[in-house]
XYZ file of C-alpha atoms in Angstrom:
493
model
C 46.170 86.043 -214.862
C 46.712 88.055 -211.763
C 49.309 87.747 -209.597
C 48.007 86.438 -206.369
C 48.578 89.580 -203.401
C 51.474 88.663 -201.193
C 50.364 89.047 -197.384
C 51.984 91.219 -195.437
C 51.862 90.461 -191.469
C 51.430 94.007 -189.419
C 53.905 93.995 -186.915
C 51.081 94.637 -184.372
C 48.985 92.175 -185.079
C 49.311 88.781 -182.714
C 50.854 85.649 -185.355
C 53.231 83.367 -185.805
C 55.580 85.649 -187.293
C 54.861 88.362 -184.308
C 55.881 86.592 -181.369
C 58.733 88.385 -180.895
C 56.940 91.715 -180.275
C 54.096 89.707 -178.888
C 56.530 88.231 -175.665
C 58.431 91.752 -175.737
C 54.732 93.582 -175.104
C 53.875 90.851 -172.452
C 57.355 90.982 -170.658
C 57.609 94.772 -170.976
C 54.047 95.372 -169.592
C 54.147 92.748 -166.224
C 57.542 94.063 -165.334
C 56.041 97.777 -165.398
C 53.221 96.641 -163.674
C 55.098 94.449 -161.116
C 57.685 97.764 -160.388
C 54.684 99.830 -159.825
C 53.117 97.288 -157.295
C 56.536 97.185 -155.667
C 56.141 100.604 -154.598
C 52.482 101.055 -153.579
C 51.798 101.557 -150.124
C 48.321 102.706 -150.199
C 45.097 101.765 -152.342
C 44.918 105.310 -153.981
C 47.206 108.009 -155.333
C 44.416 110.476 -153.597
C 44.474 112.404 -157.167
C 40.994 114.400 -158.159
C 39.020 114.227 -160.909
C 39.898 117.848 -162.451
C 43.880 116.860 -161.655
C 43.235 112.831 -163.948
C 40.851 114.943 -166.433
C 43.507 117.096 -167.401
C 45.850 114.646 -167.770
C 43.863 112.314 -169.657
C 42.891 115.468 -172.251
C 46.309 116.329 -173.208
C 46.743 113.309 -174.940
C 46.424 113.836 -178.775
C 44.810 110.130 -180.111
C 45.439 110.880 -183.750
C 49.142 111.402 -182.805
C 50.356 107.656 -182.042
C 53.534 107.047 -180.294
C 54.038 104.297 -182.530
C 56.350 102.032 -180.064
C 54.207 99.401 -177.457
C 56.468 100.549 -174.734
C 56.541 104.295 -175.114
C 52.409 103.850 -174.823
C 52.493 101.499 -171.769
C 54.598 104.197 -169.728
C 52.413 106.650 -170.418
C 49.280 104.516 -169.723
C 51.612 103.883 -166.313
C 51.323 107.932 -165.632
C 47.648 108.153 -166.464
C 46.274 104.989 -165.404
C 48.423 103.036 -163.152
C 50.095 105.696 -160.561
C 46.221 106.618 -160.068
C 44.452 103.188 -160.347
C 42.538 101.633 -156.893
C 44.854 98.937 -155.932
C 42.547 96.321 -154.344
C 45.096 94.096 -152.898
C 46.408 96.734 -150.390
C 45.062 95.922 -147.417
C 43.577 98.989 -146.296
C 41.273 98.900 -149.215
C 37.736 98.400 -147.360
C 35.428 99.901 -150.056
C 33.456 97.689 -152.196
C 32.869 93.992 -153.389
C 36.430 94.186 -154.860
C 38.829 91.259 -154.913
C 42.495 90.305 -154.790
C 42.752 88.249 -157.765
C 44.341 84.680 -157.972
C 47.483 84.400 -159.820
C 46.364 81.254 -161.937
C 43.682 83.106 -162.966
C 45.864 85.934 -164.187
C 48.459 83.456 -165.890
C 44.865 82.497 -167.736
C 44.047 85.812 -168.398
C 47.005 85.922 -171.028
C 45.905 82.826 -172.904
C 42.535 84.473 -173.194
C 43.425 87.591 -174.533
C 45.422 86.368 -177.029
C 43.585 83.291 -178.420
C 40.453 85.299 -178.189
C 38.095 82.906 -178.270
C 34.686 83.689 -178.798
C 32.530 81.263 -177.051
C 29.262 81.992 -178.228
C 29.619 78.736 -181.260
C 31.673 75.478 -181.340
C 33.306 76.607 -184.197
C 34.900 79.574 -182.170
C 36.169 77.982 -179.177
C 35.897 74.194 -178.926
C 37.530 73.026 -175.955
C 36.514 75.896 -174.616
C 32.764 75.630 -174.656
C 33.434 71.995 -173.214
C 35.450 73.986 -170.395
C 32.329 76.230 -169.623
C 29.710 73.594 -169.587
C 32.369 71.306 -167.080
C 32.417 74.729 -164.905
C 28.543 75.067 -165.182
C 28.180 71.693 -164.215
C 30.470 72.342 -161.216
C 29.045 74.974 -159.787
C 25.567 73.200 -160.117
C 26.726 70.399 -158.239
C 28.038 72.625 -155.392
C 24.752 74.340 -155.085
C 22.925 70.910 -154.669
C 21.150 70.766 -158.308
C 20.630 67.087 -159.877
C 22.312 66.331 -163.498
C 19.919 68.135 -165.832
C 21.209 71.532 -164.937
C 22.144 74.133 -166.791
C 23.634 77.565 -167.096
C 26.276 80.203 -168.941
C 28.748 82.362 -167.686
C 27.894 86.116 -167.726
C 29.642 89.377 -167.351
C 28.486 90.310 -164.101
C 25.465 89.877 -161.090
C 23.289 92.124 -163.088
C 23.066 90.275 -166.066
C 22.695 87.311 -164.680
C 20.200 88.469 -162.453
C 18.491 89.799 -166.058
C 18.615 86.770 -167.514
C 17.102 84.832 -164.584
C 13.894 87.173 -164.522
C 13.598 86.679 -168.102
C 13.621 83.294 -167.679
C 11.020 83.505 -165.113
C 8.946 86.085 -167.414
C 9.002 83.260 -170.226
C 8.498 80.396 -167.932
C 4.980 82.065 -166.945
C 3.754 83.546 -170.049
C 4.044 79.406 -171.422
C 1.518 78.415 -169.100
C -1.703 79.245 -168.757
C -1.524 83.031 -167.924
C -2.561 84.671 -171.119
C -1.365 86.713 -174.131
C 1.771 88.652 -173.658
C 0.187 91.983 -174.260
C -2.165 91.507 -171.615
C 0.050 89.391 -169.331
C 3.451 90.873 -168.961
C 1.851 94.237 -167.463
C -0.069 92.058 -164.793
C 3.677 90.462 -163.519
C 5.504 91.028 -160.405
C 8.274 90.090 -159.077
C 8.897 89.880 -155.123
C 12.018 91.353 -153.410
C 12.743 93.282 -150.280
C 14.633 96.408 -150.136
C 18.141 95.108 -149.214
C 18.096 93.285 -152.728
C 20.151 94.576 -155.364
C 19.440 97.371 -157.901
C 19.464 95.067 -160.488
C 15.890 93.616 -159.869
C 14.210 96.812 -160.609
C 16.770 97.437 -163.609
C 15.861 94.527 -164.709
C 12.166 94.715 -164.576
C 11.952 98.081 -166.370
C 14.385 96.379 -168.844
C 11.709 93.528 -169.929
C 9.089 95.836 -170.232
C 7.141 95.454 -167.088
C 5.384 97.708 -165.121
C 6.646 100.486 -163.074
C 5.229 98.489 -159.802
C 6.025 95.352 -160.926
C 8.476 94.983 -158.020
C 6.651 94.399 -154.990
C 8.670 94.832 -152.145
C 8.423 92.337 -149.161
C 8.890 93.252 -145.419
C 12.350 92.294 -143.801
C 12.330 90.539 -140.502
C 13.795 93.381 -138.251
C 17.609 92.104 -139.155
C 17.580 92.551 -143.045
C 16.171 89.491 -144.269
C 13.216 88.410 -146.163
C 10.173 87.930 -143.878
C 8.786 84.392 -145.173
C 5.525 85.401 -143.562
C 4.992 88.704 -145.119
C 6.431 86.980 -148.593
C 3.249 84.642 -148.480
C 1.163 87.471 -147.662
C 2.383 89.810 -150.426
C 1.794 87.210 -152.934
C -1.788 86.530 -151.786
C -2.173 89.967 -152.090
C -0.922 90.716 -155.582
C -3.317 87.243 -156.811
C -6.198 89.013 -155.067
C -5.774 92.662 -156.749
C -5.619 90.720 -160.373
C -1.871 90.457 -160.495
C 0.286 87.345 -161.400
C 3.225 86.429 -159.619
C 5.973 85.768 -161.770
C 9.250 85.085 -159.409
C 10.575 85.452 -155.970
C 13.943 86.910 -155.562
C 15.949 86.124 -152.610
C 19.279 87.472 -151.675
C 22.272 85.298 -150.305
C 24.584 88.217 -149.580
C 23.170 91.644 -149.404
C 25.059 94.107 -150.753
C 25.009 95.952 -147.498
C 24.399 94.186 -144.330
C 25.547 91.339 -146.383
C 22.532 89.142 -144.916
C 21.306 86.008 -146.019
C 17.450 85.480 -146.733
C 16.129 82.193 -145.383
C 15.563 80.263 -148.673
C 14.534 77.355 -147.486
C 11.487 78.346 -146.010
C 11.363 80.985 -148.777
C 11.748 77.510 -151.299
C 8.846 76.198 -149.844
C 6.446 79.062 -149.999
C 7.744 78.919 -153.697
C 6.574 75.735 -154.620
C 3.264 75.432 -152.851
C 2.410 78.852 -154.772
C 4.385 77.508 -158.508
C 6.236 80.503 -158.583
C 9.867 80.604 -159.688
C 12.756 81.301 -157.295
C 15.505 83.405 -158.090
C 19.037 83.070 -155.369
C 20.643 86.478 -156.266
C 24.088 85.126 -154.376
C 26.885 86.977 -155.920
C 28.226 87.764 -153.101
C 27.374 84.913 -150.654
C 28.255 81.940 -153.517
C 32.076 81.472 -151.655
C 29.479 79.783 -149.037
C 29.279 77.087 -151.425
C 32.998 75.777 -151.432
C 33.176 77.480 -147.385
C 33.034 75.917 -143.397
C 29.958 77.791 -143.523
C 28.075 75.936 -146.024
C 25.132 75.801 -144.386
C 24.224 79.391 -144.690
C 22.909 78.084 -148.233
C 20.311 75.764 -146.819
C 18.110 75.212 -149.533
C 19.396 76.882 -152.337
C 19.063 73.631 -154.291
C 15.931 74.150 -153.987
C 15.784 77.492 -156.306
C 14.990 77.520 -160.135
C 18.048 79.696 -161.027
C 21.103 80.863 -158.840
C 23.026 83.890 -159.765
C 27.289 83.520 -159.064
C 29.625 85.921 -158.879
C 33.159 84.365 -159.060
C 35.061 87.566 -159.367
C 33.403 88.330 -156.120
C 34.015 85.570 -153.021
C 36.220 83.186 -155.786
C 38.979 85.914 -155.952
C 38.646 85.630 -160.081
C 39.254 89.073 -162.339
C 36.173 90.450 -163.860
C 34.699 88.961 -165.495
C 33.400 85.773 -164.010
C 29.666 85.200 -162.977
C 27.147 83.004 -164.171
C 23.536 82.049 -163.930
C 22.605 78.150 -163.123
C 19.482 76.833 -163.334
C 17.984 73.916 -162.035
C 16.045 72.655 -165.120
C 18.252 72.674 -168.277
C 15.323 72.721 -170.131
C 14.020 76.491 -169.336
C 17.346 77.543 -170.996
C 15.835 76.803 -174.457
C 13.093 79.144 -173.558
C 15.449 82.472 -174.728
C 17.369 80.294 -177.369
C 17.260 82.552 -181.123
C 18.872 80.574 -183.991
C 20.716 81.971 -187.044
C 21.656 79.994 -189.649
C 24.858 81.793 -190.300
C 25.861 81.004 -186.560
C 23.785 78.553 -184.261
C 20.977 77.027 -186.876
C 18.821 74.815 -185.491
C 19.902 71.424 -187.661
C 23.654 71.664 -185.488
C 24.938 68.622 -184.214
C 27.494 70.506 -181.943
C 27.133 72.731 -178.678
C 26.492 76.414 -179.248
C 26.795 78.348 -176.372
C 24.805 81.319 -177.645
C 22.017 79.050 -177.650
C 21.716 79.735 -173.729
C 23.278 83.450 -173.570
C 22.092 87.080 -173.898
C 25.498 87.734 -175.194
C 26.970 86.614 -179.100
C 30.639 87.379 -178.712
C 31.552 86.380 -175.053
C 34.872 86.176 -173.857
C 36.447 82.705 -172.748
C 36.375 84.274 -168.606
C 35.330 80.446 -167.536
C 39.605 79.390 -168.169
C 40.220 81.914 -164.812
C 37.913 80.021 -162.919
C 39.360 76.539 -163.826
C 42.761 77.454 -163.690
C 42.150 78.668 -160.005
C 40.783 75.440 -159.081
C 43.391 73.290 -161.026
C 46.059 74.893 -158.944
C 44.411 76.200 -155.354
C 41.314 74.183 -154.940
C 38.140 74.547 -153.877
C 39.053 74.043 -150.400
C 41.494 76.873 -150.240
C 39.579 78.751 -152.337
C 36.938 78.514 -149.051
C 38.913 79.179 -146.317
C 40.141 82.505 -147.901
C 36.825 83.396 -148.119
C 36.019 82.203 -144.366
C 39.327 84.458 -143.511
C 37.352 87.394 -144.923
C 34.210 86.279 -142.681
C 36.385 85.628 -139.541
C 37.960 89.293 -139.780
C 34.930 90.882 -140.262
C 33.433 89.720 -136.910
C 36.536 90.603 -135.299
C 36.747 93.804 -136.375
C 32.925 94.507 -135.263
C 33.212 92.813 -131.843
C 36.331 95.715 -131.355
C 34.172 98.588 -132.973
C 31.362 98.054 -130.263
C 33.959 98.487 -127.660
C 35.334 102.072 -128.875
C 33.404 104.611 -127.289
C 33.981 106.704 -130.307
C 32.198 104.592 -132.887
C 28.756 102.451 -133.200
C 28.354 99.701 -135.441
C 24.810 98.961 -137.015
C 24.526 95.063 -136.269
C 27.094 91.917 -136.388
C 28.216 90.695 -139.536
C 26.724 87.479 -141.484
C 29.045 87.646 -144.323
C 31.655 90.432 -144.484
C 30.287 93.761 -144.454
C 30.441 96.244 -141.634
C 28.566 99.393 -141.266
C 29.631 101.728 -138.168
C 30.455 105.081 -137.930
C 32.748 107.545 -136.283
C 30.343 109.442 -133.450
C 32.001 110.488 -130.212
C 30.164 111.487 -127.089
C 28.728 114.670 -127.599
C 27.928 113.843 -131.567
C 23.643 114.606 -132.454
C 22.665 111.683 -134.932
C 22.082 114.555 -136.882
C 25.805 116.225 -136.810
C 26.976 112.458 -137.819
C 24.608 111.603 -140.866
C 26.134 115.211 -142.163
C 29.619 114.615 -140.788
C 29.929 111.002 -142.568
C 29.785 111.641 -146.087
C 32.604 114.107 -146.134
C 34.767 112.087 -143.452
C 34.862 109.558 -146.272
C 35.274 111.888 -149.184
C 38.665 113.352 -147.043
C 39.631 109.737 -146.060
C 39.481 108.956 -150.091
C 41.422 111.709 -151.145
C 44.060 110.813 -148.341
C 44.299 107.785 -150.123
C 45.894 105.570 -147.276
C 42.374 104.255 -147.012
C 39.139 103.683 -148.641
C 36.317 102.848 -147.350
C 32.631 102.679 -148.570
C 29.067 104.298 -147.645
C 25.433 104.067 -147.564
C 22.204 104.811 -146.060
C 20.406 102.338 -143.620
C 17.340 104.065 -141.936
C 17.373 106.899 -142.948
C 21.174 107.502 -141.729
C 24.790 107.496 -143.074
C 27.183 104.652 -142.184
C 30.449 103.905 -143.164
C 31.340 100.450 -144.816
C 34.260 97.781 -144.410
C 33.670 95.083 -147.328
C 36.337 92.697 -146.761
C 37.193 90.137 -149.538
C 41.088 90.505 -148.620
C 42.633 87.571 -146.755
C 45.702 89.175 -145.916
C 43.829 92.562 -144.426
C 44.644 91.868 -140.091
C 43.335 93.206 -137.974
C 46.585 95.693 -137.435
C 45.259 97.087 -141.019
C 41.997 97.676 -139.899
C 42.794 99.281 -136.487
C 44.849 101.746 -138.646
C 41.964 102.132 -141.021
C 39.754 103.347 -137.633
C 42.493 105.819 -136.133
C 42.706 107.429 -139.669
C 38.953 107.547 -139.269
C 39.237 109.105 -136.292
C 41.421 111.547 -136.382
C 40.051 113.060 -139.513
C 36.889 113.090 -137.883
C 37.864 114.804 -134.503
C 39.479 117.410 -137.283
C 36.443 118.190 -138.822
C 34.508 118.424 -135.575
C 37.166 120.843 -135.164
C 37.011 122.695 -137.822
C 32.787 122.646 -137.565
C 33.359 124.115 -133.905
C 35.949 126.964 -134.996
C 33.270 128.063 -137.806
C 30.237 127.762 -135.502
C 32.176 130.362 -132.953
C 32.947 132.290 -135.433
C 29.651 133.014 -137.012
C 28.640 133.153 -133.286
């Protein structure tokens, strides 16, 4: 008989015999990370892509270093001394976060349990954690027990998974044969709504117009009456309505479509609504709650904790109303999730299989801060946002687009004397300069036509000190360009 093979623990591998190494790795890497914070004073290094590319391509892979902390100071030189630090205040870009320190503490337990909580059998406690968080963040949104939902990795999937909810939620009625029926489906949105609608559609095989879009009202949000009208229209051309997608946050102007009346044009018509608020879900636990007037009304609501709840990504989810159009995508496997089991599978309700446990950020935040505070963070954001609008209309060298709902503010740097013309060409580079400054960065887009810049604020502790600074460093790089566009113009004159 063979001697049984004796095992032999890798010293790399996370054990019971490894925790040594395992707390050296975790001390070593926080304090490297924590002296690096102590010293930044600005969100970006202001380093190009050729400069990182180079650095990143000397690196041989199939030479290992073979020690934890000769790899995590040279991840420090390539990744960390040029990362985007998003708790610097000046950072003004995107829908980036600070992120709660009880989540982060719960980011460690994660990582290192790595549970999977796609089956019972994986995670346990931590499926029962998920569903309590579900049921939550149904509550807050108004829904009656009975709902449902899973946590996702981001807006766009669970934006995905709530039009293919809708998709299978008409094809069971009375509508017809797939083949014939899914090419007939659109979905209603306006342009402000996110990308991921039309991703989406494409992605379940509809048709290249399936998204219909739907007039605004003059200020970015959904016109209810041209909503009713576009739907009356598609019904009359042959075309079945299959959901209504309304925005509680737009990416941009960060405006809120008026759901309820949306809700009720909805239900008269037995079409499913979709609340795309990924941005605008810190309303829920907010002063300004009743922004979300009638979003309990909606069939699914997509949230984006690591958004307005100040979580690390990943954290979203989709919630729906009726638990019971969950079981509409559920596939079972009889090596995993097989129909007979007496115990909650996750992956019964998710797009995913192996899912991380990102649900343990969220509850860890509220364990410790609260919903509360959790709120009036997000209300700082708000309050800051109008304040820094109300003192951009009263510089005569910039012009803001409209006052803030959530946010977001678009303005741009034009002095007296500027063409509309000269500042949708002067914009895009201002920002590309201000980026590679790196004491700043801010975002951009196009609204009519024209370039504007973009403050997104999700940081409490930006003042409005940090964003006066942000607008002189605005403005003196763009009276230097002007400069510089003068000088050249005489020149070639």
């Amino acid at each position: 008989m063979e001697a049984p093979l004796e095992r032999s623990d890798s010293p790399h591998l996370f054990s019971g015999s490894t925790l040594d190494g395992y707390t050296s790795g975790v001390w070593h890497a926080s304090a490297l990370l924590a002296d690096r914070v102590k010293a930044v004073r600005q969100p970006y290094s202001g380093a190009g892509v050729a400069e990182l590319q180079e650095q990143v391509d000397t690196i041989d892979l199939d030479r290992p270093l073979g020690d934890t902390g000769a790899a995590l100071h040279e991840i420090a030189r390539l990744y960390l001394d040029n990362a985007v630090w998003f708790h610097e205040p000046t950072y003004v870009a995107h829908l980036n976060c600070p992120v709660a320190i009880p989540a982060l503490s719960a980011e460690v337990l994660i990582s290192a349990v790595n549970s999977s909580v796609d089956t019972w059998d994986q995670s346990t406690a931590g499926t029962l954690i998920e569903r309590r968080l579900i049921d939550w963040t149904a509550g807050r949104i108004g829904f009656d027990p009975g709902a449902d939902g899973i946590f996702t990795s981001g807006g766009t999937q669970s934006n995905l998974q709530a039009l293919l909810l809708a998709r299978e939620e008409t094809l069971a009625g009375p509508a017809g044969d797939r083949a014939t029926t899914i090419p007939k489906l659109r979905i209603f949105a306006t342009t402000e709504s996110h990308f991921s609608v039309s991703k989406s559609a494409g992605v379940l095989g509809m048709a290249a117009d399936a998204v219909v879009g739907v007039a605004t009202d003059g200020t970015g949000r959904m016109d209810p009456e041209a909503l009713a009208a576009a739907i009356d229209d598609v019904r009359r051309d042959g075309g079945i309505p299959m959901a209504v997608v309304a925005t509680a946050g737009t990416t941009d102007l960060g405006r809120i479509d008026p759901v309820d009346a949306i809700a009720a044009i909805c239900e008269s018509r037995g079409i499913w609504l979709h609340v795309d608020a990924a941005y605008g879900c810190g309303l829920l636990v907010s002063r300004r709650r009743n922004l979300l007037d009638g979003i309990e009304r909606a069939d699914s609501v997509t949230v984006d904790f690591h958004k307005s709840y100040f979580q690390p990504v990943s954290s979203s989810a989709i919630v729906v109303r009726r638990g019971e159009t969950m079981r509409r995508i559920a596939v079972h496997a009889d090596y995993l999730n097989p129909r007979t089991a007496a115990v909650p599978n996750q992956v019964d309700k998710s797009l995913q299989t192996t899912r991380r446990f990102d649900a343990l950020k969220l509850w860890m935040t509220l364990r410790t801060m609260g919903a509360e505070q959790i709120g009036a963070m997000f209300d700082a954001v708000i309050d800051r946002a109008h304040e820094v609008y109300l003192e951009i209309c009263d510089d005569p060298d910039f012009e803001a687009v409209a006052a803030p709902t959530l946010s977001t503010v678009l303005f741009r740097y034009r002095p007296a004397g500027t063409t509309v013309a000269e500042c949708d060409d002067l914009m895009p580079r201002l920002r590309q300069r201000l980026f590679h400054g790196g004491r700043a960065i801010v975002a951009g887009t196009t609204i009519g036509g024209h370039y504007w810049l973009k403050f997104t604020l999700l940081n409490p502790n930006t003042t409005m000190d940090d964003l006066r600074s942000v607008l002189d460093l605005i403005r003196g790089i763009g009276a230097e360009m002007t400069g510089e566009r003068d000088e050249a113009a005489a020149v070639m004159a």
